Coordinates of C-alpha atoms in Angstrom, one line a residue:
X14 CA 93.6 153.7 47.9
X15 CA 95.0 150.7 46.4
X16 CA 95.6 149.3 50.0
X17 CA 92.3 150.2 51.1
X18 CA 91.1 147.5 48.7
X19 CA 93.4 145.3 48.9
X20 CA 92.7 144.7 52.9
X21 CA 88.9 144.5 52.2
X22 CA 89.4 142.3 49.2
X23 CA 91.4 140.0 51.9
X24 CA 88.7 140.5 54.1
X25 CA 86.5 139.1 52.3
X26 CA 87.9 136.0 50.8
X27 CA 89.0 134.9 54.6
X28 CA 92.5 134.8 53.7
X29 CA 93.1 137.0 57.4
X30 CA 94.3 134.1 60.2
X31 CA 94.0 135.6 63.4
X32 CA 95.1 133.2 66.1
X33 CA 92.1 131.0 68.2
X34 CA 91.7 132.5 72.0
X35 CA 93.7 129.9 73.8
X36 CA 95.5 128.6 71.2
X37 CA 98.7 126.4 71.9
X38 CA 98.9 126.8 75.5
X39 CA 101.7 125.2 75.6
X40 CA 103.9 127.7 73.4
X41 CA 105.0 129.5 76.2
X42 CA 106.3 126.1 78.4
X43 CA 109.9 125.9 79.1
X44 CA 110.6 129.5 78.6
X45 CA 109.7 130.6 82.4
X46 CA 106.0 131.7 81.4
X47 CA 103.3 132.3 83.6
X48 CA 101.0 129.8 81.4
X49 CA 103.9 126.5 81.9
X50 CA 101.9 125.6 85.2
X51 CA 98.8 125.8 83.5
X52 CA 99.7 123.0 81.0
X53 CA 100.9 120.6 82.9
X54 CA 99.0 117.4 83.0
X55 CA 97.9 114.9 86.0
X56 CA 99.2 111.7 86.2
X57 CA 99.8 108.9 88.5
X58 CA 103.6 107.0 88.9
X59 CA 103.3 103.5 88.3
X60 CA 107.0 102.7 87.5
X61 CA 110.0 104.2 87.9
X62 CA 113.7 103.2 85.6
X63 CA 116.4 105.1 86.7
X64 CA 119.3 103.3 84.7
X65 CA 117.0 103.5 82.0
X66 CA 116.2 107.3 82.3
X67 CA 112.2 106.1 82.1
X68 CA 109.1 106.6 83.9
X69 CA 105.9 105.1 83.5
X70 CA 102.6 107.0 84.1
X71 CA 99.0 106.5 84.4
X72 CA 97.9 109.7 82.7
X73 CA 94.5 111.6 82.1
X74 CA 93.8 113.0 78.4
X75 CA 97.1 115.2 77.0
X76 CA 94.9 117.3 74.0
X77 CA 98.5 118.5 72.6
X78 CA 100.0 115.4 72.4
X79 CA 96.8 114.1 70.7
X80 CA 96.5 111.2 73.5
X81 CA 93.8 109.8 75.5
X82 CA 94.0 108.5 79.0
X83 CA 96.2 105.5 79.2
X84 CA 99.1 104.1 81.4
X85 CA 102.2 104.4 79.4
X86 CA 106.5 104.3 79.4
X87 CA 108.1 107.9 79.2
X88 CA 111.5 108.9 78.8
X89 CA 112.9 111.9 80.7
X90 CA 114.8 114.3 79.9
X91 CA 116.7 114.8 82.6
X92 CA 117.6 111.1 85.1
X93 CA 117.4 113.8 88.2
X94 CA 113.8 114.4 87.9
X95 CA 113.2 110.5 89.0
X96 CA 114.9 112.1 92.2
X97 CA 111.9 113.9 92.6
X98 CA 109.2 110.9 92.8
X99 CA 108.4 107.4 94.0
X100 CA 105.7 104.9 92.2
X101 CA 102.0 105.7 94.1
X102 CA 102.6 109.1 93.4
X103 CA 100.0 111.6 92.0
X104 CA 102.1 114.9 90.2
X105 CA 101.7 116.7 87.1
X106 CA 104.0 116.4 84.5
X107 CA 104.5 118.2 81.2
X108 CA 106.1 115.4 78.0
X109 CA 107.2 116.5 74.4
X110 CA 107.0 114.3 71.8
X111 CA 111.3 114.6 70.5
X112 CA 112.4 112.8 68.1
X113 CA 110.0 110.3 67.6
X114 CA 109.7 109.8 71.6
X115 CA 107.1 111.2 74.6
X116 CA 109.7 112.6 76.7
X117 CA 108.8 114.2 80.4
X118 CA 110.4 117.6 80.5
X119 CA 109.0 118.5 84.3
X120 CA 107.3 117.1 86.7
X121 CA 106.2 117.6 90.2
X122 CA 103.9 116.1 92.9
X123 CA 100.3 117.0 92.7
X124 CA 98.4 119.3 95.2

């Protein structure tokens, strides 16, 4: 019985969370998901820095990294994804912010 009123006393003060429909889309990126592709934002190659392991990208809004649309310098993770594009290119991309710096994780041209 004590339970009973415990979970309605909860109840009513709010104090259950229950997750937003949605929520962190990008949780699942990275992990082979079926949502990664569904986060992945558009952008637009401007600039490409091999030796320096940086891209830079014209990019639309990116609501998880709390950015608007703007042309700016990434890092990559990984120099062999630069293989992959050429400045005038339109892809999607997915960036972390890790350890203080937007890094591109993925990226690939655009359909």
């Amino acid at each position: 019985m004590k339970k009973h009123l415990i979970v309605a006393a909860l109840a009513a003060t709010g104090m259950f969370v229950l997750p937003a429909q949605g929520a962190d889309e990008k949780a699942g990126a990275g992990n082979g998901s079926a949502s990664q592709s569904a986060a992945l934002y558009d952008g637009e190659i401007r600039k490409i820095d091999k030796s320096a392991a940086k891209i830079t990208l014209r990019h639309g809004p990116m609501p998880q990294l709390d950015m608007p649309p703007m042309t700016m310098v990434f890092q990559v993770k990984d120099k062999a994804l630069l293989d992959q594009v050429k400045p005038g290119d339109k892809v999607k991309f997915d960036a972390e912010k890790i350890g203080g710096a937007f890094v591109v994780t993925r990226i690939e041209a655009a359909p």
